[in-house]
Short mmCIF file of N, CA and C in Angstrom, two decimals:
data_model
loop_
_atom_site.label_atom_id
_atom_site.label_comp_id
_atom_site.label_asym_id
_atom_site.label_seq_id
_atom_site.Cartn_x
_atom_site.Cartn_y
_atom_site.Cartn_z
N MET A 1087 97.49 65.90 106.91
CA MET A 1087 96.22 66.16 107.48
C MET A 1087 96.09 67.43 108.19
N ASN A 1088 97.25 68.00 108.72
CA ASN A 1088 97.18 69.17 109.43
C ASN A 1088 96.92 70.32 108.59
N ASP A 1089 97.47 70.39 107.31
CA ASP A 1089 97.13 71.43 106.29
C ASP A 1089 95.66 71.35 106.07
N THR A 1090 95.04 70.18 105.90
CA THR A 1090 93.69 69.99 105.56
C THR A 1090 92.75 70.66 106.85
N ALA A 1091 93.23 70.32 108.04
CA ALA A 1091 92.40 70.75 109.20
C ALA A 1091 92.53 72.26 109.23
N LYS A 1092 93.80 72.87 108.96
CA LYS A 1092 93.90 74.31 109.03
C LYS A 1092 92.95 74.84 107.99
N LEU A 1093 93.09 74.44 106.80
CA LEU A 1093 91.95 74.77 105.70
C LEU A 1093 90.67 74.81 106.12
N MET A 1094 90.17 73.73 106.85
CA MET A 1094 88.84 73.67 107.28
C MET A 1094 88.49 74.69 108.32
N MET A 1095 89.40 74.96 109.17
CA MET A 1095 89.27 76.05 110.21
C MET A 1095 89.17 77.33 109.56
N HIS A 1096 89.96 77.54 108.50
CA HIS A 1096 89.85 78.95 107.87
C HIS A 1096 88.59 79.03 106.93
N ARG A 1097 88.13 78.10 106.45
CA ARG A 1097 86.76 77.95 105.84
C ARG A 1097 85.69 78.41 106.83
N LEU A 1098 85.85 77.99 108.05
CA LEU A 1098 84.80 78.39 109.06
C LEU A 1098 85.01 79.94 109.32
N ILE A 1099 86.29 80.31 109.50
CA ILE A 1099 86.71 81.75 109.58
C ILE A 1099 86.08 82.64 108.55
N ALA A 1100 86.34 82.18 107.34
CA ALA A 1100 85.89 82.88 106.12
C ALA A 1100 84.43 83.07 105.99
N ARG A 1101 83.70 82.03 106.52
CA ARG A 1101 82.21 82.14 106.59
C ARG A 1101 81.76 83.17 107.55
N ARG A 1102 82.50 83.21 108.69
CA ARG A 1102 82.06 83.99 109.78
C ARG A 1102 82.48 85.42 109.45
N LEU A 1103 83.43 85.70 108.59
CA LEU A 1103 83.78 87.07 108.13
C LEU A 1103 82.65 87.71 107.37
N SER A 1104 81.93 86.84 106.61
CA SER A 1104 80.89 87.39 105.88
C SER A 1104 79.74 87.99 106.67
N HIS A 1105 79.69 87.61 107.99
CA HIS A 1105 78.73 88.13 108.88
C HIS A 1105 79.33 89.07 109.83
N ASP A 1106 80.60 89.00 110.12
CA ASP A 1106 81.33 89.73 111.10
C ASP A 1106 82.62 90.25 110.62
N PRO A 1107 82.68 91.33 109.77
CA PRO A 1107 83.92 91.64 109.21
C PRO A 1107 84.80 92.34 110.32
N SER A 1108 84.29 92.86 111.49
CA SER A 1108 85.19 93.31 112.59
C SER A 1108 86.14 92.19 113.04
N LEU A 1109 85.96 91.05 112.69
CA LEU A 1109 87.05 90.02 112.96
C LEU A 1109 88.33 90.35 112.35
N ILE A 1110 88.36 91.06 111.30
CA ILE A 1110 89.52 91.41 110.74
C ILE A 1110 90.35 92.26 111.64
N GLU A 1111 89.73 93.38 112.23
CA GLU A 1111 90.33 94.15 113.32
C GLU A 1111 91.01 93.38 114.41
N ARG A 1112 90.24 92.36 114.84
CA ARG A 1112 90.68 91.55 116.00
C ARG A 1112 91.83 90.75 115.54
N ALA A 1113 91.92 90.27 114.22
CA ALA A 1113 93.00 89.60 113.75
C ALA A 1113 94.32 90.51 113.77
N LYS A 1114 94.09 91.74 113.38
CA LYS A 1114 95.17 92.78 113.28
C LYS A 1114 95.62 92.90 114.75
N VAL A 1115 94.85 92.86 115.73
CA VAL A 1115 95.35 93.10 117.09
C VAL A 1115 96.12 91.74 117.60
N SER A 1116 95.61 90.76 117.14
CA SER A 1116 96.36 89.40 117.34
C SER A 1116 97.69 89.44 116.67
N LEU A 1117 97.76 89.80 115.41
CA LEU A 1117 98.89 89.91 114.57
C LEU A 1117 100.02 90.84 115.32
N GLY A 1118 99.45 92.00 115.85
CA GLY A 1118 100.32 92.98 116.53
C GLY A 1118 101.02 92.25 117.61
N ARG A 1119 100.30 91.39 118.45
CA ARG A 1119 101.02 90.59 119.54
C ARG A 1119 102.07 89.72 119.03
N SER A 1120 101.75 89.07 117.79
CA SER A 1120 102.75 88.30 117.25
C SER A 1120 104.05 88.98 116.74
N ALA A 1121 103.72 90.17 116.15
CA ALA A 1121 104.75 90.97 115.75
C ALA A 1121 105.75 91.49 116.86
N ASP A 1122 105.23 91.58 118.06
CA ASP A 1122 106.05 91.93 119.13
C ASP A 1122 107.20 90.73 119.32
N ARG A 1123 106.80 89.64 119.10
CA ARG A 1123 107.71 88.54 119.31
C ARG A 1123 108.52 88.15 118.06
N PHE A 1124 107.77 88.31 116.93
CA PHE A 1124 108.40 87.64 115.71
C PHE A 1124 108.24 88.70 114.60
N GLY A 1125 108.57 90.01 114.76
CA GLY A 1125 108.47 91.14 114.02
C GLY A 1125 109.35 91.03 112.65
N ASN A 1126 110.42 90.30 112.67
CA ASN A 1126 111.33 90.15 111.53
C ASN A 1126 110.87 89.01 110.61
N TYR A 1127 109.91 88.24 111.06
CA TYR A 1127 109.48 87.10 110.15
C TYR A 1127 108.70 87.47 109.02
N THR A 1128 108.85 86.76 107.95
CA THR A 1128 108.07 87.15 106.76
C THR A 1128 106.52 87.01 106.94
N PHE A 1129 106.00 86.12 107.64
CA PHE A 1129 104.69 85.94 107.94
C PHE A 1129 103.87 87.21 108.49
N VAL A 1130 104.63 88.00 109.24
CA VAL A 1130 104.06 89.19 110.02
C VAL A 1130 103.79 90.11 108.73
N HIS A 1131 104.82 90.35 107.97
CA HIS A 1131 104.55 91.24 106.77
C HIS A 1131 103.53 90.76 105.85
N ASP A 1132 103.44 89.48 105.63
CA ASP A 1132 102.50 88.80 104.57
C ASP A 1132 101.04 88.99 105.18
N TRP A 1133 100.90 88.78 106.45
CA TRP A 1133 99.54 88.91 107.07
C TRP A 1133 99.18 90.36 107.09
N ASN A 1134 100.14 91.22 107.37
CA ASN A 1134 99.71 92.80 107.36
C ASN A 1134 99.32 93.14 106.06
N GLU A 1135 99.87 92.69 105.02
CA GLU A 1135 99.35 93.03 103.66
C GLU A 1135 97.98 92.46 103.39
N LEU A 1136 97.87 91.16 103.81
CA LEU A 1136 96.61 90.37 103.56
C LEU A 1136 95.45 91.10 104.21
N LEU A 1137 95.70 91.48 105.37
CA LEU A 1137 94.52 92.04 106.17
C LEU A 1137 94.17 93.51 105.79
N GLU A 1138 94.92 94.08 105.00
CA GLU A 1138 94.54 95.32 104.44
C GLU A 1138 93.64 95.29 103.08
N LEU A 1139 93.45 94.00 102.65
CA LEU A 1139 92.57 93.72 101.55
C LEU A 1139 91.15 93.83 101.81
N PRO A 1140 90.26 94.01 100.81
CA PRO A 1140 88.77 93.93 101.10
C PRO A 1140 88.43 92.68 101.64
N VAL A 1141 87.38 92.59 102.35
CA VAL A 1141 86.84 91.46 103.02
C VAL A 1141 86.57 90.31 102.17
N SER A 1142 86.10 90.50 100.96
CA SER A 1142 85.81 89.47 99.96
C SER A 1142 87.24 88.86 99.52
N GLU A 1143 88.24 89.64 99.36
CA GLU A 1143 89.44 88.99 98.95
C GLU A 1143 90.17 88.31 100.10
N ILE A 1144 89.94 88.91 101.34
CA ILE A 1144 90.52 88.17 102.49
C ILE A 1144 89.81 86.66 102.59
N ARG A 1145 88.48 86.73 102.47
CA ARG A 1145 87.78 85.48 102.50
C ARG A 1145 88.30 84.52 101.47
N HIS A 1146 88.50 84.88 100.29
CA HIS A 1146 88.93 84.12 99.28
C HIS A 1146 90.34 83.59 99.50
N ARG A 1147 91.24 84.42 99.90
CA ARG A 1147 92.71 84.00 100.23
C ARG A 1147 92.65 82.98 101.34
N LEU A 1148 91.84 83.24 102.38
CA LEU A 1148 91.92 82.20 103.55
C LEU A 1148 91.65 80.85 103.12
N THR A 1149 90.80 80.70 102.07
CA THR A 1149 90.42 79.29 101.60
C THR A 1149 91.18 78.91 100.28
N CYS A 1150 92.20 79.62 99.99
CA CYS A 1150 92.89 79.43 98.81
C CYS A 1150 93.85 78.16 99.18
N ARG A 1151 94.11 77.38 98.15
CA ARG A 1151 94.99 76.09 98.42
C ARG A 1151 96.47 76.30 97.86
N ASP A 1152 96.82 77.56 97.61
CA ASP A 1152 98.20 77.66 97.00
C ASP A 1152 99.18 77.47 98.17
N GLU A 1153 100.40 77.51 97.78
CA GLU A 1153 101.46 77.16 98.73
C GLU A 1153 101.67 78.34 99.69
N LYS A 1154 101.47 79.57 99.33
CA LYS A 1154 101.66 80.70 100.14
C LYS A 1154 100.71 80.62 101.17
N MET A 1155 99.46 80.48 100.92
CA MET A 1155 98.42 80.35 101.95
C MET A 1155 98.53 79.13 102.86
N THR A 1156 98.86 78.03 102.38
CA THR A 1156 99.10 77.06 103.11
C THR A 1156 100.15 77.33 104.24
N ARG A 1157 101.03 77.97 103.87
CA ARG A 1157 102.21 78.41 104.76
C ARG A 1157 101.61 79.39 105.79
N LEU A 1158 100.89 80.45 105.23
CA LEU A 1158 100.37 81.47 106.02
C LEU A 1158 99.36 80.95 107.05
N ARG A 1159 98.62 79.94 106.71
CA ARG A 1159 97.57 79.54 107.67
C ARG A 1159 98.23 78.79 108.99
N LEU A 1160 99.47 78.48 108.90
CA LEU A 1160 100.20 77.98 110.03
C LEU A 1160 100.44 79.15 111.13
N SER A 1161 100.42 80.38 110.71
CA SER A 1161 100.69 81.49 111.61
C SER A 1161 99.54 82.43 111.67
N SER A 1162 98.27 81.97 111.36
CA SER A 1162 97.15 82.75 111.33
C SER A 1162 96.71 83.68 112.47
N PRO A 1163 96.71 84.99 112.23
CA PRO A 1163 96.30 85.68 113.36
C PRO A 1163 94.70 85.46 113.73
N PHE A 1164 93.90 84.99 112.79
CA PHE A 1164 92.63 84.76 113.09
C PHE A 1164 92.33 83.68 114.12
N VAL A 1165 93.10 82.63 114.12
CA VAL A 1165 93.07 81.57 115.20
C VAL A 1165 93.12 82.08 116.58
N LEU A 1166 93.99 83.01 116.70
CA LEU A 1166 94.15 83.61 118.17
C LEU A 1166 93.47 84.83 118.38
N ALA A 1167 92.62 85.29 117.44
CA ALA A 1167 91.82 86.47 117.51
C ALA A 1167 90.78 86.38 118.53
N GLU A 1168 90.43 87.46 119.23
CA GLU A 1168 89.21 87.49 120.04
C GLU A 1168 88.10 87.16 119.46
N GLY A 1169 87.21 86.37 120.10
CA GLY A 1169 85.98 85.98 119.45
C GLY A 1169 86.07 84.71 118.54
N VAL A 1170 87.24 84.26 118.21
CA VAL A 1170 87.32 82.99 117.45
C VAL A 1170 87.73 81.89 118.61
N ASP A 1171 87.00 80.88 118.64
CA ASP A 1171 87.15 79.91 119.59
C ASP A 1171 87.18 78.45 118.97
N PHE A 1172 88.50 78.11 118.93
CA PHE A 1172 88.65 76.57 118.46
C PHE A 1172 89.08 75.69 119.60
N GLU A 1173 88.80 76.25 120.90
CA GLU A 1173 89.07 75.46 122.07
C GLU A 1173 88.17 74.35 122.22
N ASP A 1174 86.95 74.37 121.68
CA ASP A 1174 85.97 73.28 121.98
C ASP A 1174 86.58 72.01 121.38
N GLU A 1175 86.65 71.16 122.36
CA GLU A 1175 87.43 69.84 121.91
C GLU A 1175 86.54 69.02 121.08
N ALA A 1176 85.23 69.09 121.15
CA ALA A 1176 84.34 68.40 120.20
C ALA A 1176 84.53 68.93 118.67
N LEU A 1177 84.56 70.17 118.66
CA LEU A 1177 84.81 70.81 117.24
C LEU A 1177 86.12 70.37 116.72
N ARG A 1178 87.10 70.54 117.52
CA ARG A 1178 88.44 70.17 117.07
C ARG A 1178 88.51 68.61 116.55
N ARG A 1179 87.78 67.81 117.29
CA ARG A 1179 87.86 66.33 117.03
C ARG A 1179 87.07 66.22 115.60
N ARG A 1180 86.03 66.85 115.50
CA ARG A 1180 85.31 66.85 114.13
C ARG A 1180 86.15 67.26 113.04
N ILE A 1181 86.81 68.39 113.20
CA ILE A 1181 87.61 68.87 112.23
C ILE A 1181 88.90 67.89 111.76
N TRP A 1182 89.30 67.38 112.83
CA TRP A 1182 90.51 66.44 112.68
C TRP A 1182 89.95 65.13 111.98
N ARG A 1183 88.76 64.58 112.41
CA ARG A 1183 88.21 63.45 111.74
C ARG A 1183 87.97 63.59 110.28
N ALA A 1184 87.42 64.84 110.02
CA ALA A 1184 87.01 65.14 108.51
C ALA A 1184 88.34 65.34 107.77
N ALA A 1185 89.32 65.94 108.46
CA ALA A 1185 90.59 65.94 107.69
C ALA A 1185 91.28 64.72 107.42
N LYS A 1186 91.17 63.87 108.42
CA LYS A 1186 91.64 62.41 108.22
C LYS A 1186 90.99 61.75 107.12
N ARG A 1187 89.49 61.94 107.06
CA ARG A 1187 88.66 61.15 106.04
C ARG A 1187 89.22 61.75 104.61
N ILE A 1188 89.40 63.09 104.45
CA ILE A 1188 89.66 63.68 103.24
C ILE A 1188 91.23 63.07 102.91
N ALA A 1189 92.05 63.08 103.81
CA ALA A 1189 93.43 62.52 103.43
C ALA A 1189 93.37 61.14 102.97
N VAL A 1190 92.60 60.33 103.62
CA VAL A 1190 92.51 58.93 103.27
C VAL A 1190 91.95 58.76 101.84
N ARG A 1191 90.88 59.51 101.72
CA ARG A 1191 90.20 59.59 100.39
C ARG A 1191 91.06 59.95 99.25
N SER A 1192 91.92 61.08 99.53
CA SER A 1192 92.87 61.47 98.56
C SER A 1192 93.98 60.48 98.24
N THR A 1193 94.25 59.73 99.19
CA THR A 1193 95.44 58.70 99.00
C THR A 1193 94.89 57.53 98.26
N GLU A 1194 93.54 57.16 98.48
CA GLU A 1194 92.89 56.17 97.65
C GLU A 1194 92.77 56.61 96.30
N ASP A 1195 92.38 57.92 96.07
CA ASP A 1195 92.18 58.38 94.61
C ASP A 1195 93.53 58.38 93.97
N ASP A 1196 94.64 58.72 94.53
CA ASP A 1196 95.93 58.72 94.08
C ASP A 1196 96.35 57.37 93.53
N ARG A 1197 95.96 56.37 94.42
CA ARG A 1197 96.40 54.99 94.10
C ARG A 1197 95.51 54.52 92.98
N THR A 1198 94.24 54.83 92.99
CA THR A 1198 93.37 54.42 91.76
C THR A 1198 94.02 55.08 90.43
N ARG A 1199 94.16 56.36 90.54
CA ARG A 1199 94.71 56.98 89.34
C ARG A 1199 96.02 56.35 88.80
N GLY A 1200 96.91 55.92 89.79
CA GLY A 1200 98.16 55.35 89.48
C GLY A 1200 97.88 53.98 88.74
N LEU A 1201 96.94 53.20 89.22
CA LEU A 1201 96.63 52.02 88.58
C LEU A 1201 95.98 52.28 87.18
N ARG A 1202 95.31 53.23 87.01
CA ARG A 1202 94.75 53.55 85.69
C ARG A 1202 95.85 53.91 84.76
N MET A 1203 96.83 54.67 85.12
CA MET A 1203 97.89 55.01 84.37
C MET A 1203 98.77 53.98 83.95
N THR A 1204 98.86 53.07 84.85
CA THR A 1204 99.93 51.96 84.45
C THR A 1204 99.25 50.84 83.67
N ALA A 1205 97.85 50.73 83.62
CA ALA A 1205 97.13 49.80 82.97
C ALA A 1205 97.05 49.96 81.48
#
């Protein structure tokens, strides 16, 4: 569920990027602060590369479901960037409830597929 919630948050960020590309510069500042503490970690290098891409590609990557982006969303500089606010408890609850619904639905779909395959 945590991965799903992070994906949902980054979908909101990607949508905002289409209206406010300056968010990328604020994410770079946020990443710089992380680099001061975690400079040798691969996520710092990976995010530096990603943040140099065109806005449309960054938006695409933020919402990509591949393993690399699932990992990178855990250390996203966008979540801590100035102007991005996920502190609102009501918003966080809505995201968490939606992620839980998706996870439950996915589990039910997996069970249904398993029954069809064995029948």
